[in-house]
Amino acid sequence: MNDSYWRPISVDSIDSECFPPVALFLKSGGNYVLYKDGDRPFGPDDRRRLERSFTEFVYVRTGDLKEINQYLEKNLANMLEREDLSKITKSKILYQTSVNCVIDMFECPETAANLERCNNLIKQMMKFTAAEPHTLEALQAIAGNNFYIFVHSVQVTALSMLMHDKVFNVDPDEMMDVGVGSLIHDYGMIFITDKILDKADALSDVEYFKVKQHTQKGYEFLKNTGRFGEVALNIIRYHHERYDGMGYPVRLKGDEIPRSAQVAAICDVYSALTLDRSYRKATSHSEALKIMRQEAKAGAFNVELLNRFEEVITLAKGS
Ligand SMILES: [Fe+2]
């Protein structure tokens, strides 16, 4: 059965008192094996058993997701305030809930309910990421290859919001737009065929040309829904512009590139380098920054902004 049929749920996020009655599965050697069916409630014994076997995630069928998401999102604020859960557990729950929301957002961005869910999650992220930025790595635990684009999107969001929080004095409305735009910055990828996206070898010129269209295509589609603000749309359209004017889709140069898109470009590259991919292992934090400093010298980024990013992220990692 296809992997997209399953979604991971952090065992820590299961509160036996109110978890909905759905079947749970374990991943074993690439297969999904029934752990418990929908009739039996999840109890304290289950938690102990899973903890003993170091199982961090169980899986649910996507058909049960609506119920699960309602449960997770309803309980999120409570879980983030619980004192018996560690910071790392809380961040796993927060990011995993966000990843599920981003997947739905990619499927149906024009649905008001999905946007509303994302807005609520961004509010939780604003509270949590600003207070506990060093837990960004929690995302790594959730990243399976097929979830890469969604995990990446949530990571770019957390990083962009952290930058806007620490470096610029933005009001909550702008922060919300930064969050939404970052969450779906690569939305236009849905217009690119899987054949190109899954290709392990280098892309041909024609294929690369097609991939590059994701910024403009995503922008046009989302703009037409009439649901997204200017800051969000700027991120979606301009996150591959380069400071030296050699980027795409419009070749904006220097500070012609909206600030939110300059920040997103930096966060995008950092996240892409530091997450595992199917074809290469993740680059370390310091190696990623080294590569990015060279890139900035070659004209990819605003050097000053990259310096700020480095300060913020180094502080966040060290805290
Ligand atoms: Fe992109």
PDB file of C-alpha atoms and ligand atoms in Angstrom:
ATOM      1  CA  MET A   1       0.000   0.000   0.000  1.00  0.00           C
ATOM      2  CA  ASN A   2       1.168   3.497  -0.817  1.00  0.00           C
ATOM      3  CA  ASP A   3       2.927   5.487   1.938  1.00  0.00           C
ATOM      4  CA  SER A   4       0.678   8.477   1.386  1.00  0.00           C
ATOM      5  CA  TYR A   5      -2.137   6.370   2.806  1.00  0.00           C
ATOM      6  CA  TRP A   6      -0.575   6.673   6.277  1.00  0.00           C
ATOM      7  CA  ARG A   7       0.297   9.526   8.567  1.00  0.00           C
ATOM      8  CA  PRO A   8       2.530   9.344  11.649  1.00  0.00           C
ATOM      9  CA  ILE A   9       1.183  10.304  15.069  1.00  0.00           C
ATOM     10  CA  SER A  10       3.561  10.920  17.944  1.00  0.00           C
ATOM     11  CA  VAL A  11       2.871   8.468  20.773  1.00  0.00           C
ATOM     12  CA  ASP A  12       3.361  11.343  23.207  1.00  0.00           C
ATOM     13  CA  SER A  13       0.458  13.211  21.668  1.00  0.00           C
ATOM     14  CA  ILE A  14      -1.992  10.422  22.517  1.00  0.00           C
ATOM     15  CA  ASP A  15      -3.961  11.263  25.604  1.00  0.00           C
ATOM     16  CA  SER A  16      -5.770   8.035  26.470  1.00  0.00           C
ATOM     17  CA  GLU A  17      -8.691   9.866  28.032  1.00  0.00           C
ATOM     18  CA  CYS A  18      -9.836  11.622  24.907  1.00  0.00           C
ATOM     19  CA  PHE A  19      -8.052   9.998  21.968  1.00  0.00           C
ATOM     20  CA  PRO A  20     -10.617   9.094  19.282  1.00  0.00           C
ATOM     21  CA  PRO A  21     -11.375   5.400  18.646  1.00  0.00           C
ATOM     22  CA  VAL A  22      -9.321   4.749  15.490  1.00  0.00           C
ATOM     23  CA  ALA A  23      -7.099   1.873  14.382  1.00  0.00           C
ATOM     24  CA  LEU A  24      -3.382   2.380  15.004  1.00  0.00           C
ATOM     25  CA  PHE A  25      -0.566   0.751  13.060  1.00  0.00           C
ATOM     26  CA  LEU A  26       3.152   0.210  13.571  1.00  0.00           C
ATOM     27  CA  LYS A  27       5.694   0.450  10.796  1.00  0.00           C
ATOM     28  CA  SER A  28       7.764  -2.679  10.592  1.00  0.00           C
ATOM     29  CA  GLY A  29      10.254  -3.395   7.838  1.00  0.00           C
ATOM     30  CA  GLY A  30       8.440  -1.090   5.430  1.00  0.00           C
ATOM     31  CA  ASN A  31       5.008  -2.605   6.198  1.00  0.00           C
ATOM     32  CA  TYR A  32       2.208  -1.258   8.320  1.00  0.00           C
ATOM     33  CA  VAL A  33       1.048  -3.757  10.925  1.00  0.00           C
ATOM     34  CA  LEU A  34      -2.161  -3.344  12.902  1.00  0.00           C
ATOM     35  CA  TYR A  35      -1.370  -2.455  16.524  1.00  0.00           C
ATOM     36  CA  LYS A  36      -4.903  -1.985  17.772  1.00  0.00           C
ATOM     37  CA  ASP A  37      -8.241  -1.748  16.043  1.00  0.00           C
ATOM     38  CA  GLY A  38     -10.753   1.061  16.382  1.00  0.00           C
ATOM     39  CA  ASP A  39     -12.957  -0.742  18.932  1.00  0.00           C
ATOM     40  CA  ARG A  40     -10.341  -0.971  21.657  1.00  0.00           C
ATOM     41  CA  PRO A  41      -9.440   2.287  23.433  1.00  0.00           C
ATOM     42  CA  PHE A  42      -5.810   3.311  23.835  1.00  0.00           C
ATOM     43  CA  GLY A  43      -4.894   2.794  27.497  1.00  0.00           C
ATOM     44  CA  PRO A  44      -1.940   3.388  29.842  1.00  0.00           C
ATOM     45  CA  ASP A  45      -0.710  -0.170  29.148  1.00  0.00           C
ATOM     46  CA  ASP A  46      -0.380   0.695  25.480  1.00  0.00           C
ATOM     47  CA  ARG A  47       1.760   3.671  26.275  1.00  0.00           C
ATOM     48  CA  ARG A  48       4.054   1.625  28.506  1.00  0.00           C
ATOM     49  CA  ARG A  49       4.355  -1.102  25.879  1.00  0.00           C
ATOM     50  CA  LEU A  50       5.231   1.386  23.132  1.00  0.00           C
ATOM     51  CA  GLU A  51       7.675   3.234  25.338  1.00  0.00           C
ATOM     52  CA  ARG A  52       9.425  -0.010  26.267  1.00  0.00           C
ATOM     53  CA  SER A  53       9.968  -0.772  22.591  1.00  0.00           C
ATOM     54  CA  PHE A  54      11.149   2.844  21.934  1.00  0.00           C
ATOM     55  CA  THR A  55       8.277   3.406  19.517  1.00  0.00           C
ATOM     56  CA  GLU A  56       7.959   7.138  18.929  1.00  0.00           C
ATOM     57  CA  PHE A  57       5.337   7.100  16.211  1.00  0.00           C
ATOM     58  CA  VAL A  58       2.261   5.082  15.410  1.00  0.00           C
ATOM     59  CA  TYR A  59       0.433   5.437  12.108  1.00  0.00           C
ATOM     60  CA  VAL A  60      -3.173   6.116  11.225  1.00  0.00           C
ATOM     61  CA  ARG A  61      -4.987   5.641   7.936  1.00  0.00           C
ATOM     62  CA  THR A  62      -5.660   8.899   6.145  1.00  0.00           C
ATOM     63  CA  GLY A  63      -9.397   8.083   6.252  1.00  0.00           C
ATOM     64  CA  ASP A  64      -9.240   8.553  10.039  1.00  0.00           C
ATOM     65  CA  LEU A  65      -7.314  11.783   9.811  1.00  0.00           C
ATOM     66  CA  LYS A  66     -10.173  14.216  10.082  1.00  0.00           C
ATOM     67  CA  GLU A  67     -11.027  12.860  13.506  1.00  0.00           C
ATOM     68  CA  ILE A  68      -7.362  12.721  14.552  1.00  0.00           C
ATOM     69  CA  ASN A  69      -6.628  16.245  13.402  1.00  0.00           C
ATOM     70  CA  GLN A  70      -9.644  17.594  15.241  1.00  0.00           C
ATOM     71  CA  TYR A  71      -8.419  15.854  18.375  1.00  0.00           C
ATOM     72  CA  LEU A  72      -4.804  17.018  17.998  1.00  0.00           C
ATOM     73  CA  GLU A  73      -5.646  20.599  17.163  1.00  0.00           C
ATOM     74  CA  LYS A  74      -8.238  20.859  19.920  1.00  0.00           C
ATOM     75  CA  ASN A  75      -5.800  19.531  22.493  1.00  0.00           C
ATOM     76  CA  LEU A  76      -2.700  21.266  21.224  1.00  0.00           C
ATOM     77  CA  ALA A  77      -2.866  24.337  23.434  1.00  0.00           C
ATOM     78  CA  ASN A  78      -3.461  22.144  26.518  1.00  0.00           C
ATOM     79  CA  MET A  79      -0.619  19.802  25.646  1.00  0.00           C
ATOM     80  CA  LEU A  80       1.805  22.675  25.138  1.00  0.00           C
ATOM     81  CA  GLU A  81       1.017  23.916  28.618  1.00  0.00           C
ATOM     82  CA  ARG A  82       1.361  20.571  30.382  1.00  0.00           C
ATOM     83  CA  GLU A  83       4.252  20.444  32.812  1.00  0.00           C
ATOM     84  CA  ASP A  84       4.766  16.679  32.643  1.00  0.00           C
ATOM     85  CA  LEU A  85       5.720  16.786  28.949  1.00  0.00           C
ATOM     86  CA  SER A  86       9.269  17.711  27.979  1.00  0.00           C
ATOM     87  CA  LYS A  87       9.993  20.611  25.620  1.00  0.00           C
ATOM     88  CA  ILE A  88      11.162  18.225  22.953  1.00  0.00           C
ATOM     89  CA  THR A  89       7.939  16.205  23.239  1.00  0.00           C
ATOM     90  CA  LYS A  90       5.872  19.357  22.988  1.00  0.00           C
ATOM     91  CA  SER A  91       7.733  20.526  19.924  1.00  0.00           C
ATOM     92  CA  LYS A  92       7.287  17.140  18.277  1.00  0.00           C
ATOM     93  CA  ILE A  93       3.552  17.331  18.878  1.00  0.00           C
ATOM     94  CA  LEU A  94       3.368  20.909  17.628  1.00  0.00           C
ATOM     95  CA  TYR A  95       5.367  20.305  14.467  1.00  0.00           C
ATOM     96  CA  GLN A  96       3.717  17.046  13.646  1.00  0.00           C
ATOM     97  CA  THR A  97       0.274  18.626  13.987  1.00  0.00           C
ATOM     98  CA  SER A  98       1.526  21.422  11.743  1.00  0.00           C
ATOM     99  CA  VAL A  99       2.850  18.992   9.146  1.00  0.00           C
ATOM    100  CA  ASN A 100      -0.574  17.334   8.923  1.00  0.00           C
ATOM    101  CA  CYS A 101      -2.175  20.727   8.503  1.00  0.00           C
ATOM    102  CA  VAL A 102       0.259  21.715   5.744  1.00  0.00           C
ATOM    103  CA  ILE A 103      -0.489  18.508   3.864  1.00  0.00           C
ATOM    104  CA  ASP A 104      -4.204  19.375   3.927  1.00  0.00           C
ATOM    105  CA  MET A 105      -3.388  22.954   2.970  1.00  0.00           C
ATOM    106  CA  PHE A 106      -1.505  21.688  -0.097  1.00  0.00           C
ATOM    107  CA  GLU A 107      -4.486  19.569  -1.033  1.00  0.00           C
ATOM    108  CA  CYS A 108      -7.042  22.309  -0.563  1.00  0.00           C
ATOM    109  CA  PRO A 109      -5.598  25.805   0.036  1.00  0.00           C
ATOM    110  CA  GLU A 110      -8.799  27.600  -0.909  1.00  0.00           C
ATOM    111  CA  THR A 111     -10.803  25.915   1.840  1.00  0.00           C
ATOM    112  CA  ALA A 112     -11.461  28.425   4.574  1.00  0.00           C
ATOM    113  CA  ALA A 113     -11.380  25.726   7.263  1.00  0.00           C
ATOM    114  CA  ASN A 114      -7.826  24.706   6.302  1.00  0.00           C
ATOM    115  CA  LEU A 115      -6.621  28.295   6.387  1.00  0.00           C
ATOM    116  CA  GLU A 116      -8.287  28.756   9.750  1.00  0.00           C
ATOM    117  CA  ARG A 117      -6.517  25.629  11.068  1.00  0.00           C
ATOM    118  CA  CYS A 118      -3.181  26.931   9.806  1.00  0.00           C
ATOM    119  CA  ASN A 119      -3.811  30.288  11.438  1.00  0.00           C
ATOM    120  CA  ASN A 120      -4.454  28.592  14.763  1.00  0.00           C
ATOM    121  CA  LEU A 121      -1.297  26.533  14.426  1.00  0.00           C
ATOM    122  CA  ILE A 122       0.755  29.585  13.559  1.00  0.00           C
ATOM    123  CA  LYS A 123      -0.528  31.255  16.726  1.00  0.00           C
ATOM    124  CA  GLN A 124       0.658  28.253  18.743  1.00  0.00           C
ATOM    125  CA  MET A 125       3.971  28.299  16.894  1.00  0.00           C
ATOM    126  CA  MET A 126       4.384  32.023  17.570  1.00  0.00           C
ATOM    127  CA  LYS A 127       3.995  31.356  21.278  1.00  0.00           C
ATOM    128  CA  PHE A 128       6.070  28.209  21.400  1.00  0.00           C
ATOM    129  CA  THR A 129       8.874  28.755  18.878  1.00  0.00           C
ATOM    130  CA  ALA A 130       9.710  32.168  20.289  1.00  0.00           C
ATOM    131  CA  ALA A 131       9.949  30.705  23.787  1.00  0.00           C
ATOM    132  CA  GLU A 132      11.638  27.399  22.878  1.00  0.00           C
ATOM    133  CA  PRO A 133      13.490  27.928  19.615  1.00  0.00           C
ATOM    134  CA  HIS A 134      16.076  25.225  20.238  1.00  0.00           C
ATOM    135  CA  THR A 135      13.467  22.544  19.719  1.00  0.00           C
ATOM    136  CA  LEU A 136      13.435  23.077  15.963  1.00  0.00           C
ATOM    137  CA  GLU A 137      15.357  19.859  15.532  1.00  0.00           C
ATOM    138  CA  ALA A 138      12.294  17.957  16.674  1.00  0.00           C
ATOM    139  CA  LEU A 139      11.148  18.132  13.086  1.00  0.00           C
ATOM    140  CA  GLN A 140      13.937  15.832  12.070  1.00  0.00           C
ATOM    141  CA  ALA A 141      12.218  13.007  13.925  1.00  0.00           C
ATOM    142  CA  ILE A 142       9.076  13.385  11.846  1.00  0.00           C
ATOM    143  CA  ALA A 143      10.762  13.641   8.469  1.00  0.00           C
ATOM    144  CA  GLY A 144      10.190  10.549   6.377  1.00  0.00           C
ATOM    145  CA  ASN A 145      11.148  10.972   2.757  1.00  0.00           C
ATOM    146  CA  ASN A 146       7.613  11.248   1.496  1.00  0.00           C
ATOM    147  CA  PHE A 147       6.912  13.951   4.054  1.00  0.00           C
ATOM    148  CA  TYR A 148       9.980  15.945   3.134  1.00  0.00           C
ATOM    149  CA  ILE A 149       8.230  18.861   1.470  1.00  0.00           C
ATOM    150  CA  PHE A 150       5.804  19.264   4.372  1.00  0.00           C
ATOM    151  CA  VAL A 151       8.395  18.953   7.115  1.00  0.00           C
ATOM    152  CA  HIS A 152      10.583  21.362   5.170  1.00  0.00           C
ATOM    153  CA  SER A 153       7.660  23.795   4.900  1.00  0.00           C
ATOM    154  CA  VAL A 154       7.031  23.714   8.642  1.00  0.00           C
ATOM    155  CA  GLN A 155      10.732  24.181   9.353  1.00  0.00           C
ATOM    156  CA  VAL A 156      10.960  27.178   7.019  1.00  0.00           C
ATOM    157  CA  THR A 157       7.930  28.602   8.809  1.00  0.00           C
ATOM    158  CA  ALA A 158       9.433  28.194  12.270  1.00  0.00           C
ATOM    159  CA  LEU A 159      12.748  29.711  11.105  1.00  0.00           C
ATOM    160  CA  SER A 160      11.125  32.628   9.253  1.00  0.00           C
ATOM    161  CA  MET A 161       8.952  33.449  12.225  1.00  0.00           C
ATOM    162  CA  LEU A 162      11.917  33.228  14.558  1.00  0.00           C
ATOM    163  CA  MET A 163      13.847  35.662  12.333  1.00  0.00           C
ATOM    164  CA  HIS A 164      10.940  38.082  12.120  1.00  0.00           C
ATOM    165  CA  ASP A 165      10.461  37.862  15.875  1.00  0.00           C
ATOM    166  CA  LYS A 166      14.107  38.434  16.807  1.00  0.00           C
ATOM    167  CA  VAL A 167      15.294  40.791  14.063  1.00  0.00           C
ATOM    168  CA  PHE A 168      12.283  42.796  12.895  1.00  0.00           C
ATOM    169  CA  ASN A 169       9.588  44.296  14.971  1.00  0.00           C
ATOM    170  CA  VAL A 170       6.583  42.981  13.060  1.00  0.00           C
ATOM    171  CA  ASP A 171       2.989  43.214  14.200  1.00  0.00           C
ATOM    172  CA  PRO A 172       0.952  40.041  14.748  1.00  0.00           C
ATOM    173  CA  ASP A 173      -0.930  40.424  11.446  1.00  0.00           C
ATOM    174  CA  GLU A 174       2.287  40.516   9.451  1.00  0.00           C
ATOM    175  CA  MET A 175       3.649  37.611  11.463  1.00  0.00           C
ATOM    176  CA  MET A 176       0.556  35.600  10.586  1.00  0.00           C
ATOM    177  CA  ASP A 177       1.109  36.345   6.890  1.00  0.00           C
ATOM    178  CA  VAL A 178       4.776  35.381   7.202  1.00  0.00           C
ATOM    179  CA  GLY A 179       3.644  32.102   8.774  1.00  0.00           C
ATOM    180  CA  VAL A 180       1.041  31.276   6.137  1.00  0.00           C
ATOM    181  CA  GLY A 181       3.302  32.267   3.221  1.00  0.00           C
ATOM    182  CA  SER A 182       6.183  30.186   4.572  1.00  0.00           C
ATOM    183  CA  LEU A 183       3.962  27.163   5.196  1.00  0.00           C
ATOM    184  CA  ILE A 184       2.919  27.036   1.569  1.00  0.00           C
ATOM    185  CA  HIS A 185       5.931  28.703  -0.076  1.00  0.00           C
ATOM    186  CA  ASP A 186       6.407  25.653  -2.327  1.00  0.00           C
ATOM    187  CA  TYR A 187       2.721  25.175  -3.048  1.00  0.00           C
ATOM    188  CA  GLY A 188       3.409  25.561  -6.784  1.00  0.00           C
ATOM    189  CA  MET A 189       5.248  22.226  -6.691  1.00  0.00           C
ATOM    190  CA  ILE A 190       1.859  20.532  -7.070  1.00  0.00           C
ATOM    191  CA  PHE A 191       1.937  21.728 -10.687  1.00  0.00           C
ATOM    192  CA  ILE A 192       5.205  19.870 -11.363  1.00  0.00           C
ATOM    193  CA  THR A 193       4.950  16.193 -12.266  1.00  0.00           C
ATOM    194  CA  ASP A 194       6.148  13.564  -9.789  1.00  0.00           C
ATOM    195  CA  LYS A 195       8.407  12.185 -12.495  1.00  0.00           C
ATOM    196  CA  ILE A 196      10.554  15.299 -12.242  1.00  0.00           C
ATOM    197  CA  LEU A 197      10.277  15.715  -8.465  1.00  0.00           C
ATOM    198  CA  ASP A 198      11.247  12.098  -7.725  1.00  0.00           C
ATOM    199  CA  LYS A 199      14.138  12.027 -10.146  1.00  0.00           C
ATOM    200  CA  ALA A 200      17.352  11.035  -8.393  1.00  0.00           C
ATOM    201  CA  ASP A 201      19.693  12.220 -11.191  1.00  0.00           C
ATOM    202  CA  ALA A 202      20.455  15.786 -12.147  1.00  0.00           C
ATOM    203  CA  LEU A 203      17.624  17.547 -13.956  1.00  0.00           C
ATOM    204  CA  SER A 204      17.831  18.367 -17.636  1.00  0.00           C
ATOM    205  CA  ASP A 205      17.551  22.039 -18.655  1.00  0.00           C
ATOM    206  CA  VAL A 206      13.914  21.550 -19.644  1.00  0.00           C
ATOM    207  CA  GLU A 207      13.089  19.838 -16.338  1.00  0.00           C
ATOM    208  CA  TYR A 208      14.835  22.556 -14.345  1.00  0.00           C
ATOM    209  CA  PHE A 209      12.905  25.173 -16.286  1.00  0.00           C
ATOM    210  CA  LYS A 210       9.675  23.419 -15.274  1.00  0.00           C
ATOM    211  CA  VAL A 211      10.651  23.192 -11.595  1.00  0.00           C
ATOM    212  CA  LYS A 212      11.461  26.888 -11.582  1.00  0.00           C
ATOM    213  CA  GLN A 213       7.890  27.635 -12.579  1.00  0.00           C
ATOM    214  CA  HIS A 214       6.643  26.576  -9.132  1.00  0.00           C
ATOM    215  CA  THR A 215       7.060  30.083  -7.734  1.00  0.00           C
ATOM    216  CA  GLN A 216       5.006  31.907 -10.363  1.00  0.00           C
ATOM    217  CA  LYS A 217       2.422  29.136 -10.751  1.00  0.00           C
ATOM    218  CA  GLY A 218       1.895  28.827  -6.996  1.00  0.00           C
ATOM    219  CA  TYR A 219       1.606  32.606  -6.726  1.00  0.00           C
ATOM    220  CA  GLU A 220      -0.942  32.930  -9.510  1.00  0.00           C
ATOM    221  CA  PHE A 221      -3.099  30.098  -8.234  1.00  0.00           C
ATOM    222  CA  LEU A 222      -3.101  31.269  -4.609  1.00  0.00           C
ATOM    223  CA  LYS A 223      -3.597  34.918  -5.528  1.00  0.00           C
ATOM    224  CA  ASN A 224      -6.711  33.956  -7.482  1.00  0.00           C
ATOM    225  CA  THR A 225      -8.249  32.316  -4.421  1.00  0.00           C
ATOM    226  CA  GLY A 226      -8.373  35.817  -2.888  1.00  0.00           C
ATOM    227  CA  ARG A 227      -7.519  34.412   0.544  1.00  0.00           C
ATOM    228  CA  PHE A 228      -3.869  35.363   0.941  1.00  0.00           C
ATOM    229  CA  GLY A 229      -2.257  38.631   1.977  1.00  0.00           C
ATOM    230  CA  GLU A 230       0.512  40.452   0.140  1.00  0.00           C
ATOM    231  CA  VAL A 231       3.314  39.367   2.477  1.00  0.00           C
ATOM    232  CA  ALA A 232       2.346  35.700   2.093  1.00  0.00           C
ATOM    233  CA  LEU A 233       2.102  36.003  -1.689  1.00  0.00           C
ATOM    234  CA  ASN A 234       5.495  37.742  -1.828  1.00  0.00           C
ATOM    235  CA  ILE A 235       7.118  34.785  -0.075  1.00  0.00           C
ATOM    236  CA  ILE A 236       5.489  32.309  -2.448  1.00  0.00           C
ATOM    237  CA  ARG A 237       6.488  34.261  -5.542  1.00  0.00           C
ATOM    238  CA  TYR A 238       9.939  35.563  -4.648  1.00  0.00           C
ATOM    239  CA  HIS A 239      11.611  32.995  -2.371  1.00  0.00           C
ATOM    240  CA  HIS A 240      14.004  31.973  -5.181  1.00  0.00           C
ATOM    241  CA  GLU A 241      15.081  35.479  -6.130  1.00  0.00           C
ATOM    242  CA  ARG A 242      18.784  36.115  -5.535  1.00  0.00           C
ATOM    243  CA  TYR A 243      20.221  39.278  -4.036  1.00  0.00           C
ATOM    244  CA  ASP A 244      22.423  39.771  -7.132  1.00  0.00           C
ATOM    245  CA  GLY A 245      19.380  39.722  -9.417  1.00  0.00           C
ATOM    246  CA  MET A 246      20.126  36.314 -10.935  1.00  0.00           C
ATOM    247  CA  GLY A 247      17.250  34.412  -9.338  1.00  0.00           C
ATOM    248  CA  TYR A 248      13.729  33.666 -10.523  1.00  0.00           C
ATOM    249  CA  PRO A 249      10.960  34.202 -11.502  1.00  0.00           C
ATOM    250  CA  VAL A 250      11.391  37.987 -12.081  1.00  0.00           C
ATOM    251  CA  ARG A 251      15.069  38.603 -11.345  1.00  0.00           C
ATOM    252  CA  LEU A 252      14.388  41.202  -8.696  1.00  0.00           C
ATOM    253  CA  LYS A 253      17.642  42.593  -7.308  1.00  0.00           C
ATOM    254  CA  GLY A 254      18.810  43.653  -3.816  1.00  0.00           C
ATOM    255  CA  ASP A 255      16.140  45.261  -1.701  1.00  0.00           C
ATOM    256  CA  GLU A 256      13.652  45.175  -4.548  1.00  0.00           C
ATOM    257  CA  ILE A 257      13.076  41.681  -3.165  1.00  0.00           C
ATOM    258  CA  PRO A 258      10.515  41.971  -0.357  1.00  0.00           C
ATOM    259  CA  ARG A 259      12.072  41.458   3.069  1.00  0.00           C
ATOM    260  CA  SER A 260       9.873  38.463   3.900  1.00  0.00           C
ATOM    261  CA  ALA A 261      11.060  36.731   0.716  1.00  0.00           C
ATOM    262  CA  GLN A 262      14.726  37.488   1.467  1.00  0.00           C
ATOM    263  CA  VAL A 263      14.291  35.879   4.872  1.00  0.00           C
ATOM    264  CA  ALA A 264      12.398  32.923   3.384  1.00  0.00           C
ATOM    265  CA  ALA A 265      15.184  32.359   0.822  1.00  0.00           C
ATOM    266  CA  ILE A 266      17.755  32.017   3.602  1.00  0.00           C
ATOM    267  CA  CYS A 267      15.530  29.786   5.745  1.00  0.00           C
ATOM    268  CA  ASP A 268      14.624  27.688   2.697  1.00  0.00           C
ATOM    269  CA  VAL A 269      18.249  26.902   1.846  1.00  0.00           C
ATOM    270  CA  TYR A 270      19.225  26.284   5.475  1.00  0.00           C
ATOM    271  CA  SER A 271      16.320  23.867   5.939  1.00  0.00           C
ATOM    272  CA  ALA A 272      16.987  22.071   2.644  1.00  0.00           C
ATOM    273  CA  LEU A 273      20.634  21.554   3.623  1.00  0.00           C
ATOM    274  CA  THR A 274      19.987  20.389   7.176  1.00  0.00           C
ATOM    275  CA  LEU A 275      17.208  17.865   6.529  1.00  0.00           C
ATOM    276  CA  ASP A 276      17.869  14.326   5.337  1.00  0.00           C
ATOM    277  CA  ARG A 277      16.916  13.619   1.731  1.00  0.00           C
ATOM    278  CA  SER A 278      16.466  10.314  -0.016  1.00  0.00           C
ATOM    279  CA  TYR A 279      19.651  10.888  -2.016  1.00  0.00           C
ATOM    280  CA  ARG A 280      21.934  12.447   0.615  1.00  0.00           C
ATOM    281  CA  LYS A 281      22.403  12.796   4.355  1.00  0.00           C
ATOM    282  CA  ALA A 282      21.717  16.072   6.119  1.00  0.00           C
ATOM    283  CA  THR A 283      24.492  18.655   6.316  1.00  0.00           C
ATOM    284  CA  SER A 284      25.473  19.783   9.833  1.00  0.00           C
ATOM    285  CA  HIS A 285      24.435  23.188  11.151  1.00  0.00           C
ATOM    286  CA  SER A 286      27.958  24.642  10.903  1.00  0.00           C
ATOM    287  CA  GLU A 287      28.638  23.149   7.481  1.00  0.00           C
ATOM    288  CA  ALA A 288      25.320  24.531   6.200  1.00  0.00           C
ATOM    289  CA  LEU A 289      26.223  28.009   7.423  1.00  0.00           C
ATOM    290  CA  LYS A 290      29.666  27.737   5.808  1.00  0.00           C
ATOM    291  CA  ILE A 291      28.099  26.841   2.463  1.00  0.00           C
ATOM    292  CA  MET A 292      25.609  29.674   2.802  1.00  0.00           C
ATOM    293  CA  ARG A 293      28.308  32.247   3.605  1.00  0.00           C
ATOM    294  CA  GLN A 294      30.063  31.267   0.375  1.00  0.00           C
ATOM    295  CA  GLU A 295      26.779  31.494  -1.488  1.00  0.00           C
ATOM    296  CA  ALA A 296      26.147  34.946  -0.019  1.00  0.00           C
ATOM    297  CA  LYS A 297      29.587  36.104  -1.208  1.00  0.00           C
ATOM    298  CA  ALA A 298      28.688  34.820  -4.654  1.00  0.00           C
ATOM    299  CA  GLY A 299      25.530  36.973  -4.560  1.00  0.00           C
ATOM    300  CA  ALA A 300      22.768  34.597  -3.455  1.00  0.00           C
ATOM    301  CA  PHE A 301      21.750  36.400  -0.247  1.00  0.00           C
ATOM    302  CA  ASN A 302      21.891  39.711   1.516  1.00  0.00           C
ATOM    303  CA  VAL A 303      25.101  39.282   3.569  1.00  0.00           C
ATOM    304  CA  GLU A 304      23.827  41.449   6.425  1.00  0.00           C
ATOM    305  CA  LEU A 305      20.629  39.427   6.675  1.00  0.00           C
ATOM    306  CA  LEU A 306      22.548  36.166   6.609  1.00  0.00           C
ATOM    307  CA  ASN A 307      24.678  37.468   9.504  1.00  0.00           C
ATOM    308  CA  ARG A 308      21.497  38.155  11.487  1.00  0.00           C
ATOM    309  CA  PHE A 309      20.187  34.712  10.612  1.00  0.00           C
ATOM    310  CA  GLU A 310      23.399  33.148  11.807  1.00  0.00           C
ATOM    311  CA  GLU A 311      23.190  34.982  15.134  1.00  0.00           C
ATOM    312  CA  VAL A 312      19.563  34.015  15.669  1.00  0.00           C
ATOM    313  CA  ILE A 313      19.927  30.381  14.713  1.00  0.00           C
ATOM    314  CA  THR A 314      23.211  29.891  16.590  1.00  0.00           C
ATOM    315  CA  LEU A 315      21.634  31.373  19.703  1.00  0.00           C
ATOM    316  CA  ALA A 316      18.554  29.219  19.212  1.00  0.00           C
ATOM    317  CA  LYS A 317      20.587  26.048  18.755  1.00  0.00           C
ATOM    318  CA  GLY A 318      22.713  26.828  21.775  1.00  0.00           C
ATOM    319  CA  SER A 319      19.929  27.759  24.181  1.00  0.00           C
TER     320      SER A 319
HETATM  321 FE    FE B   1      10.774  26.751  -3.668  1.00  0.00          FE
END
